[in-house]
Short mmCIF file of C-alpha atoms in Angstrom, two decimals:
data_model
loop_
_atom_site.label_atom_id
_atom_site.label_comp_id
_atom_site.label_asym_id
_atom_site.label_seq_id
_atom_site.Cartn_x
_atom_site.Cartn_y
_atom_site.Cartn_z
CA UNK A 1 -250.03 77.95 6.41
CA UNK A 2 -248.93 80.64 4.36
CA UNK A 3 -245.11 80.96 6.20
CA UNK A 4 -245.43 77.40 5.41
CA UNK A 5 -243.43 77.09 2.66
CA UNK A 6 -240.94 80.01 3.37
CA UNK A 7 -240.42 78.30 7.06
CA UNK A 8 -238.95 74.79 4.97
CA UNK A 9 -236.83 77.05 2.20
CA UNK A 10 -235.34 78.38 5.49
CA UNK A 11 -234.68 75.42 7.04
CA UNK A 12 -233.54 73.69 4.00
CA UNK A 13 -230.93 76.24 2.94
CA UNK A 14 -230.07 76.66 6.75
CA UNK A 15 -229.23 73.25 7.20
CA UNK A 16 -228.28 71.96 3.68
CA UNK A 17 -224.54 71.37 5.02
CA UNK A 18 -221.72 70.32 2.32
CA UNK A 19 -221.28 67.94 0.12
CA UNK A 20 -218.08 65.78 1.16
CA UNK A 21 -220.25 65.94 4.72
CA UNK A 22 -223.04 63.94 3.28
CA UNK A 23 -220.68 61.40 1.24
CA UNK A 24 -219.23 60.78 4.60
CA UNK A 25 -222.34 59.95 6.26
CA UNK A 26 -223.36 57.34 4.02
CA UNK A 27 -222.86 54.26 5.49
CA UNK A 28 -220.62 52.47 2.43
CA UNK A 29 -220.70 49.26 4.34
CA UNK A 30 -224.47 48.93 3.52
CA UNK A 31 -223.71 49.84 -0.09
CA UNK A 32 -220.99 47.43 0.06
CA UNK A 33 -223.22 44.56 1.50
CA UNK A 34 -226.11 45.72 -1.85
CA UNK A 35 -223.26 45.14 -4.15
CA UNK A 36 -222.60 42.07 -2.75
CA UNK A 37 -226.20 40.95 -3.29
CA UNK A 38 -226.37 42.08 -6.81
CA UNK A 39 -222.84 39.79 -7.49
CA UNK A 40 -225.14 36.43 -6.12
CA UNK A 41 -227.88 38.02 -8.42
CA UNK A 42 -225.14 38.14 -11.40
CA UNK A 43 -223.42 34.73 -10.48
CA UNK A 44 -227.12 33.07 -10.27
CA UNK A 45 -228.31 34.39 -13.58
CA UNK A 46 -225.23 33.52 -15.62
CA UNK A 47 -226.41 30.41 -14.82
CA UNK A 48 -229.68 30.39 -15.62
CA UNK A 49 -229.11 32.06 -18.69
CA UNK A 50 -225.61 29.66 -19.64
CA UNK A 51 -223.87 32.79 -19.78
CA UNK A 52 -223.66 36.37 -19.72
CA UNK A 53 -226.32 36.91 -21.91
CA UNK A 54 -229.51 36.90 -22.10
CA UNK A 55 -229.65 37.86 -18.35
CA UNK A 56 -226.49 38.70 -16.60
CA UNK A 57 -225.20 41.19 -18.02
CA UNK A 58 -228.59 43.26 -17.82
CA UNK A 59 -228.24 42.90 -14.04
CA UNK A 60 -225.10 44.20 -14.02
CA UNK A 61 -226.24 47.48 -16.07
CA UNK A 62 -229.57 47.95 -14.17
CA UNK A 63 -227.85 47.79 -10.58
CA UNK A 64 -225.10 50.00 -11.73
CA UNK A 65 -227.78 52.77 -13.02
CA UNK A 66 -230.11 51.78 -9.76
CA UNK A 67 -226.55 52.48 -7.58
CA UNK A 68 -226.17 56.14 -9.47
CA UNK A 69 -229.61 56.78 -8.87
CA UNK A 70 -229.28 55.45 -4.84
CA UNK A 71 -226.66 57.96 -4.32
CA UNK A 72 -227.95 61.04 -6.06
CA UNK A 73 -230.85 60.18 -3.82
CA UNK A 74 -229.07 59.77 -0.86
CA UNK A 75 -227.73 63.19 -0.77
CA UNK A 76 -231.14 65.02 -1.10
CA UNK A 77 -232.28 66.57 1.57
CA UNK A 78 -235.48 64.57 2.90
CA UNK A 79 -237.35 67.24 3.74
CA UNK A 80 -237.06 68.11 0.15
CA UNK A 81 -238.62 64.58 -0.41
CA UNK A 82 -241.80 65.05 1.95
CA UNK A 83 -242.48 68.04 0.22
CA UNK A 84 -242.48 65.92 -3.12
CA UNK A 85 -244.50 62.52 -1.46
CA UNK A 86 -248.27 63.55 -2.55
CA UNK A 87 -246.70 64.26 -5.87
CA UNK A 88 -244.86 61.06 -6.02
CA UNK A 89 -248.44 59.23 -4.69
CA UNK A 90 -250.23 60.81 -7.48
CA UNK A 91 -247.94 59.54 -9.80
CA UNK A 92 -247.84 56.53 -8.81
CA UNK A 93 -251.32 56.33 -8.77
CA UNK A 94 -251.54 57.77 -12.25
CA UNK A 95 -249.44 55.51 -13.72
CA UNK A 96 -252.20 52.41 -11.99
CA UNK A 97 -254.81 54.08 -14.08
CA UNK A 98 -253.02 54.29 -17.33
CA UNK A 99 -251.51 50.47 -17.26
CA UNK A 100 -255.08 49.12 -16.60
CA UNK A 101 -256.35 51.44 -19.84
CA UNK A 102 -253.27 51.25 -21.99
CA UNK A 103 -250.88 48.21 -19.87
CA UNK A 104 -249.28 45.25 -21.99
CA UNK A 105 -251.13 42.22 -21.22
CA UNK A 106 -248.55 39.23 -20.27
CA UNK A 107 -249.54 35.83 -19.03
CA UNK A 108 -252.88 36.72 -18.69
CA UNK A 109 -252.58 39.53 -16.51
CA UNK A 110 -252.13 43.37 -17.61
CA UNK A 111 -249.12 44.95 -15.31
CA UNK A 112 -246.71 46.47 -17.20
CA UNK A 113 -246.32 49.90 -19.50
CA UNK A 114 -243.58 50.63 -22.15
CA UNK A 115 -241.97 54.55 -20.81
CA UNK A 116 -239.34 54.38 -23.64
CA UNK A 117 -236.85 51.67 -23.64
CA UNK A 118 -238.22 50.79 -20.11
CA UNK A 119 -241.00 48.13 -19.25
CA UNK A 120 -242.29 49.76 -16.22
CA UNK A 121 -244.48 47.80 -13.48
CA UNK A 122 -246.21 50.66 -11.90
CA UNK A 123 -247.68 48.09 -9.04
CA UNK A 124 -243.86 48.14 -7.74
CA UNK A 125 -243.24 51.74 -7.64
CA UNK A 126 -246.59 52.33 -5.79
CA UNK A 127 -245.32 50.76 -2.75
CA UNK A 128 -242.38 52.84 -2.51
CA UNK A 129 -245.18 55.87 -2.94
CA UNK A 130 -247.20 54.71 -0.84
CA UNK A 131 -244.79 54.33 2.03
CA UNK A 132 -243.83 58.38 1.11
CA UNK A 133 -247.47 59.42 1.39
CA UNK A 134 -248.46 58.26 4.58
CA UNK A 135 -245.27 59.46 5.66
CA UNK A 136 -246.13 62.51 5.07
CA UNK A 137 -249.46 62.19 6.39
CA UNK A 138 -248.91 60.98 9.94
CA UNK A 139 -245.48 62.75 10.35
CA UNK A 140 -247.43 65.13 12.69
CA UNK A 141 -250.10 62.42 14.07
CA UNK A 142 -250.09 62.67 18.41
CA UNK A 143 -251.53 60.16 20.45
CA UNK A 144 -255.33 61.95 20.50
CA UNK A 145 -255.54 61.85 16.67
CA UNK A 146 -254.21 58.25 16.24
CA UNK A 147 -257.71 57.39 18.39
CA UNK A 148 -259.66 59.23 16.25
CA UNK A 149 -261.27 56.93 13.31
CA UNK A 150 -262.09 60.34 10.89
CA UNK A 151 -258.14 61.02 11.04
CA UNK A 152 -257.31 57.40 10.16
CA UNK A 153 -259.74 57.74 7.35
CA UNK A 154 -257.76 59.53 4.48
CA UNK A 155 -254.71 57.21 4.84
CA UNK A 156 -257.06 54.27 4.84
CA UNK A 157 -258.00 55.78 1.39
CA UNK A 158 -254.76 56.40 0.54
CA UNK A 159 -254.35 52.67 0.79
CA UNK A 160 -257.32 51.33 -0.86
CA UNK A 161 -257.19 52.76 -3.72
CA UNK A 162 -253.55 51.68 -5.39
CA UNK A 163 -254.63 47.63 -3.68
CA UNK A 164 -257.73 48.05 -5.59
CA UNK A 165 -256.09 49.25 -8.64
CA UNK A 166 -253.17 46.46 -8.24
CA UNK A 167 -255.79 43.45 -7.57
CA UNK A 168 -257.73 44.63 -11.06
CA UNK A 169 -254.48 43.99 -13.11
CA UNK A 170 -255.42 40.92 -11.70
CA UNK A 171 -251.62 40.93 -9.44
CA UNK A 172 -252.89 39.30 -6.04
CA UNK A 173 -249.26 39.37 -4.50
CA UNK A 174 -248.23 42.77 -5.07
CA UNK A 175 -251.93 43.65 -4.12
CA UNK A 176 -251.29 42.06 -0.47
CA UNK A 177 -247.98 43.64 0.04
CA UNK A 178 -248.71 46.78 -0.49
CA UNK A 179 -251.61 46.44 1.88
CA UNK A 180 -249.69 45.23 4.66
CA UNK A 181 -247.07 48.18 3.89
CA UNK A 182 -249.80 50.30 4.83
CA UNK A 183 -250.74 48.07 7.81
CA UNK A 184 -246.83 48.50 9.05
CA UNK A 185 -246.96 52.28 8.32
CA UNK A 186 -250.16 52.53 10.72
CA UNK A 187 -248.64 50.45 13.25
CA UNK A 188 -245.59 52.39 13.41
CA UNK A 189 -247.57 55.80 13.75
CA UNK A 190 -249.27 54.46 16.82
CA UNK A 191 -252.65 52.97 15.27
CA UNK A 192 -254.61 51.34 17.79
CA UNK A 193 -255.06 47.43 18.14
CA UNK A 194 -258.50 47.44 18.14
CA UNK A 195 -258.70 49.24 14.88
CA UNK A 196 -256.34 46.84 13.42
CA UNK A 197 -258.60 44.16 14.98
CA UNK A 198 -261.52 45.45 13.39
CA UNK A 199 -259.89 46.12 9.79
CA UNK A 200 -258.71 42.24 9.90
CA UNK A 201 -262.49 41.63 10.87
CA UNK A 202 -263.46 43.49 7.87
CA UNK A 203 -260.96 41.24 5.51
CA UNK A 204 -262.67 37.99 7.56
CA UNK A 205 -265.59 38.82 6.56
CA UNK A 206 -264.82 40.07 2.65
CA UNK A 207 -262.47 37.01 2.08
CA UNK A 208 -265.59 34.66 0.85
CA UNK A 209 -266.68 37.00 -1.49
CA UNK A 210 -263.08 38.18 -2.76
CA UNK A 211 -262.17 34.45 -3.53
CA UNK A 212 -265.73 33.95 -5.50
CA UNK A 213 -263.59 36.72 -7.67
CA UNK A 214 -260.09 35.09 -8.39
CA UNK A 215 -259.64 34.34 -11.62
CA UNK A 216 -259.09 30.63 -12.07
CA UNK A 217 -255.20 30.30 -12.02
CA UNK A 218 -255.34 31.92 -8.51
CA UNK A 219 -257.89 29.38 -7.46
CA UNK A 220 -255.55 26.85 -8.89
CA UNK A 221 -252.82 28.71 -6.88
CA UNK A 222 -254.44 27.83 -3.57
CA UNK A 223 -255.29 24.26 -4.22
CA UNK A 224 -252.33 23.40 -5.70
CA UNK A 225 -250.38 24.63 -2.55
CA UNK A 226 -252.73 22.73 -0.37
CA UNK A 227 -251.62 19.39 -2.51
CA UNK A 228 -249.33 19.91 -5.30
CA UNK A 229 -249.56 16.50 -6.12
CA UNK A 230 -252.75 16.67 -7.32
CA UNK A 231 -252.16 18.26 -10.32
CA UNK A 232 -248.25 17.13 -11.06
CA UNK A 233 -247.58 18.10 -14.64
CA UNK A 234 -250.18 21.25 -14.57
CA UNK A 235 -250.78 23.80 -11.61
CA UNK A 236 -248.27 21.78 -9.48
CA UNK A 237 -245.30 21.51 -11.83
CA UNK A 238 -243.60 24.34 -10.55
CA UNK A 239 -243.44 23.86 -6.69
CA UNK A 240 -242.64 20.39 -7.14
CA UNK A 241 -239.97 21.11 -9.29
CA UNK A 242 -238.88 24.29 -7.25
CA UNK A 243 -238.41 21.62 -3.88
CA UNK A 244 -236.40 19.21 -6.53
CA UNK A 245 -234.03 22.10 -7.16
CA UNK A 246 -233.72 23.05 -3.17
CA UNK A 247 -233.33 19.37 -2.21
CA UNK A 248 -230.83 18.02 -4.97
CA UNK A 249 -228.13 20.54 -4.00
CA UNK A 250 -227.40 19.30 -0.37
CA UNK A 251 -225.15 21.01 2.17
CA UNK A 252 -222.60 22.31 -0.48
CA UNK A 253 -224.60 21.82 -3.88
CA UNK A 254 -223.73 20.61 -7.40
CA UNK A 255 -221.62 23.39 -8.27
CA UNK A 256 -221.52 26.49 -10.01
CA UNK A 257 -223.22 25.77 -13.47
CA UNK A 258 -223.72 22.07 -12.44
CA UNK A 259 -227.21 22.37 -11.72
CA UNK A 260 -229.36 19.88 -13.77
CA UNK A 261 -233.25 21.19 -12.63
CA UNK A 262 -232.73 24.46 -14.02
CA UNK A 263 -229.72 23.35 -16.91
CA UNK A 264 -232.41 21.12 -18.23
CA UNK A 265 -235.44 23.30 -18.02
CA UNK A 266 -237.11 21.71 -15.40
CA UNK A 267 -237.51 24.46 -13.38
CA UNK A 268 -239.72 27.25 -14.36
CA UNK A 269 -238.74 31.01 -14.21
CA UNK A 270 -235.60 30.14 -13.04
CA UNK A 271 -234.87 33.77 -13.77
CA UNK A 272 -237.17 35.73 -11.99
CA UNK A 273 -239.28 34.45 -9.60
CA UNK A 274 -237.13 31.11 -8.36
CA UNK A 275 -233.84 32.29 -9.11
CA UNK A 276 -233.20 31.33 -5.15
CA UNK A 277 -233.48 27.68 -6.59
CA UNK A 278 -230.86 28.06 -8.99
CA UNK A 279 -228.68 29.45 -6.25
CA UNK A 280 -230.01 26.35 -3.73
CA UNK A 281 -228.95 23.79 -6.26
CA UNK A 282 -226.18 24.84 -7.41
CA UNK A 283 -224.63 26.34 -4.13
CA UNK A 284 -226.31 23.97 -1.80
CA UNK A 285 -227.61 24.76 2.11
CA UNK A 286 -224.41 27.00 2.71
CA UNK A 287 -224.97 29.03 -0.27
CA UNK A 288 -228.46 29.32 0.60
CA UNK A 289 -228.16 30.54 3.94
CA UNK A 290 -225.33 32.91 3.50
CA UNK A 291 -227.93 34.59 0.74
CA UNK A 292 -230.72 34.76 3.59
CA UNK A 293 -227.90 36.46 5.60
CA UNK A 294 -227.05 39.23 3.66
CA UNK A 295 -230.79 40.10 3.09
CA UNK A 296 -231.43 39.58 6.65
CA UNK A 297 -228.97 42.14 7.41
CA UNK A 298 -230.13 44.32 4.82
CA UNK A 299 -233.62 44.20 6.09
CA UNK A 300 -232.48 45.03 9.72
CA UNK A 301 -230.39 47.98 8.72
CA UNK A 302 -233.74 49.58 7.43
CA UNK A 303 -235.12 48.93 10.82
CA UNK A 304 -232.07 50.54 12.55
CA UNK A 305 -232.13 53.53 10.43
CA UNK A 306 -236.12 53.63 11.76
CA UNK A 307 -234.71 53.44 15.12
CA UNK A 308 -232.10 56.02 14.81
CA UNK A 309 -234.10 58.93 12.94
CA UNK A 310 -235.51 61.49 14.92
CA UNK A 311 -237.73 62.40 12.90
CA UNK A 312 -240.89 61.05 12.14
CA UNK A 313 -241.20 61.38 8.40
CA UNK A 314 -238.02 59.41 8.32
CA UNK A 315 -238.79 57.07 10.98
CA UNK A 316 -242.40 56.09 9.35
CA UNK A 317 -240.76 56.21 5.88
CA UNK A 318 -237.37 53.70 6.83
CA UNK A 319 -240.70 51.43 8.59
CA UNK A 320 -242.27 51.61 5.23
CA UNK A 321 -239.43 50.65 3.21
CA UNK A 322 -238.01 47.78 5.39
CA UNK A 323 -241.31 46.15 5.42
CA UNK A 324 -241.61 46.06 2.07
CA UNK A 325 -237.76 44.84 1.73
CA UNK A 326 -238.77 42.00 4.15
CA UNK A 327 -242.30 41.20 2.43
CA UNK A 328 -240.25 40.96 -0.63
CA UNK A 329 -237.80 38.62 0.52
CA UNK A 330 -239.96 36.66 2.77
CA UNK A 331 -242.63 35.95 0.05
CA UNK A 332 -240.48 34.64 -2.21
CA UNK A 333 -238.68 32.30 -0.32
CA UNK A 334 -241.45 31.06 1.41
CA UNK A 335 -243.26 30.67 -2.11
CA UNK A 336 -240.35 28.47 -3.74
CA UNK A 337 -240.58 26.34 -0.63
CA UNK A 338 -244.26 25.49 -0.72
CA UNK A 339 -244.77 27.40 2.65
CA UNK A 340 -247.48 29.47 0.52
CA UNK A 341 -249.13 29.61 -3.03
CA UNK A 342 -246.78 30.53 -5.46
CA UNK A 343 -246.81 34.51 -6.40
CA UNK A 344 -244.92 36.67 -8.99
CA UNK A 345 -242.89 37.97 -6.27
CA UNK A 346 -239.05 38.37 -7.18
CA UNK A 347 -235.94 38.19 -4.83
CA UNK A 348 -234.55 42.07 -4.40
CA UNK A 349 -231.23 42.78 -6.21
CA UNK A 350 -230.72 38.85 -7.08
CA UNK A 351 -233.71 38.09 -10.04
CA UNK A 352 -234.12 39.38 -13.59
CA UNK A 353 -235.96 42.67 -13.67
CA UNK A 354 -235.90 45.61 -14.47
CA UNK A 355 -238.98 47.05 -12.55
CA UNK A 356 -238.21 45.28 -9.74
CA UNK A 357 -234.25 46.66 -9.73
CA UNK A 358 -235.44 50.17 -10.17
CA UNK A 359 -238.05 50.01 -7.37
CA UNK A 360 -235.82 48.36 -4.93
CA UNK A 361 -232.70 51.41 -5.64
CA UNK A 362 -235.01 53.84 -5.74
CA UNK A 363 -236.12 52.77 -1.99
CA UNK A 364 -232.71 52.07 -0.89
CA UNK A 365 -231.93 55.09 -2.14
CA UNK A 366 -235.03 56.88 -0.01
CA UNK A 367 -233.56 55.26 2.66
CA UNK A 368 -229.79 56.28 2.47
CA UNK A 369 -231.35 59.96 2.64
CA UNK A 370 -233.46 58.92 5.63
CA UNK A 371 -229.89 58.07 7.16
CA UNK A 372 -227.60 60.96 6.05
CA UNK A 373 -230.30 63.40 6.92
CA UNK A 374 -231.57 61.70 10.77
CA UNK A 375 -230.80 64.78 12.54
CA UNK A 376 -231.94 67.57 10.66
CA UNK A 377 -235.34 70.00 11.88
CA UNK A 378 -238.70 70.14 10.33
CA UNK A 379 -240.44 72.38 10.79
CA UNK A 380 -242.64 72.68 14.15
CA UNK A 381 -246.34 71.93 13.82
CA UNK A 382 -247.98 75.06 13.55
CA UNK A 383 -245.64 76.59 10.75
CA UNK A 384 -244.90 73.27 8.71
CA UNK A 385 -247.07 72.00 5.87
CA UNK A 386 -249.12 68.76 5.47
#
């Protein structure tokens, strides 16, 4: 271990190639199909907001700093960025502590910390963290120590304790997706099935005792998804609104600031969390659907870049960060259609946020370096670090 370190300065400065090399390898198509995203994201909240302000033109600034900080990213060498993943978890992980001590408490849950001028929501940040770390950790994993319970142990761990952390803010959602990022991670490093069988066993079993727990808006959550008529103007007031919105804009919708459910403040968070509404309405099936395309094809270039890597760092990492992409975008749209209880979950690059725009550039930005850098050497097993 102790050539460790020298073995990856070597490598690094051996392979660090030039600039104008790297700016060519970025695939500007992708970044090209992101901008397009954030324009639907721009177009959708002038509308809720009747304007450019209150919401609009924040967009615009956040994905134009969050398309800076993609780039810069892009061009760092990822080795250079598993060296830096246990440092990033235990940020991350840090900053989970100090919201639940010192957090602002907002609609009656406690998620969110003021770092300057920025309302940070650490709970988004430790997915992208948590897809580094066990990264890092299995990078090196062979067939012999994926069977071997004590190996898987640590990353459980690793796991636990940010959805622990999250599901005390009380944030449910966020707590469940980051979860099954780890689940995808394991999966993709050659975890067995049978320990996956006996880790959903374990949830079976705990899922009693964790819903005895949920607060009563959570409870409320479930039952109102199970029959949101029961409780029109109170728990089920946004879902039935939500399919109002979808419904009312037919094939080719009302047009673009023509929409009356979320003109006339039917709708609730139009901003944030059904902002896909907005866009339904007013932009009708077509709109709709060409939305779920370009996500769809964002969400399968982080799968390609998996596939292409050849290394495993970047292959686990891309897995990580695609199935949180897809968790994102697959949550929310199945939320605002009733498919499941409804779930502060936004829509990447299209709703209000600030958080949520930083976290989602930040991992496309992860991932861009995963891509420019697929073909570059780590260092071999018994000289590399852990």
């Amino acid at each position: 271990m102790s050539g460790a370190a020298p073995y990856e300065r070597r490598l690094l400065l051996r392979d660090r190639g030039g600039l104008l090399r790297k700016l060519w390898r970025i695939p500007w198509s992708f970044v090209l199909l992101l901008a397009a995203l954030a324009s639907i994201g721009y177009v959708a909240l002038y509308s809720a907001g009747g304007g450019p302000e209150p919401y609009a033109t924040k967009h615009a600034l956040r994905f134009g700093f969050g398309l800076v900080l993609m780039l810069s990213l892009a061009l760092v060498d990822i080795r250079l960025i598993a060296r830096l993943a246990w440092a990033g978890y235990a940020l991350g992980l840090g900053l989970l502590v100090l919201v639940l001590l010192h957090g602002n408490v907002g609609k009656g849950a406690q998620r969110w910390i003021d770092i300057g001028p920025l309302q940070l929501q650490p709970s988004e940040l430790m997915k992208i963290m948590l897809a580094l770390a066990l990264a890092a950790w299995f990078r090196r994993a062979g067939r012999e120590r994926m069977g071997n319970p004590l190996f898987l142990l640590p990353p459980a761990l690793l796991v636990l304790a940010p959805v622990g952390l999250i599901l005390k803010q009380p944030n449910l959602g966020t707590g469940l997706i980051t979860a099954m990022i780890g689940g995808a991670v394991f999966f993709a490093a050659g975890a067995r099935l049978w320990q996956f069988a006996l880790a959903l066993g374990a949830a079976g079993i705990a899922a009693p005792i964790a819903y005895a727990h949920l607060h009563d808006y959570q409870r409320a959550r479930i039952t109102t998804f199970l029959d949101p008529e029961s409780d029109p103007l109170g728990a089920g007031y946004n879902i039935i609104q939500s399919k109002i919105a979808l419904g009312s804009g037919g094939i080719w919708g009302r047009g673009f600031l023509q929409g009356t459910q979320g003109h006339l403040n039917f709708l609730p968070e139009k901003q944030t969390d059904f902002i896909f509404t907005m866009i339904a309405e007013e932009f009708g099936l077509v709109g709709s659907l060409a939305t779920l395309a370009l996500l769809v094809l964002a969400i399968g270039f982080c799968f390609l870049t998996a596939f292409r890597c050849r290394h495993a760092f970047g292959r686990l990492l891309a897995v990580g960060l695609g199935t949180n992409l897809f968790l994102y975008v697959f949550v929310n749209i199945a939320m605002v259609t009733g498919a499941i209880p409804v779930g502060g979950v936004p829509l990447p690059l299209i709703s209000h946020g600030g958080s949520a725009m930083l976290t989602t550039m930040l991992g496309f930005g992860l991932l861009l370096s995963v891509h420019v850098h697929r073909d570059v050497e780590f260092a071999p097993a018994g000289e590399g670090y852990r």
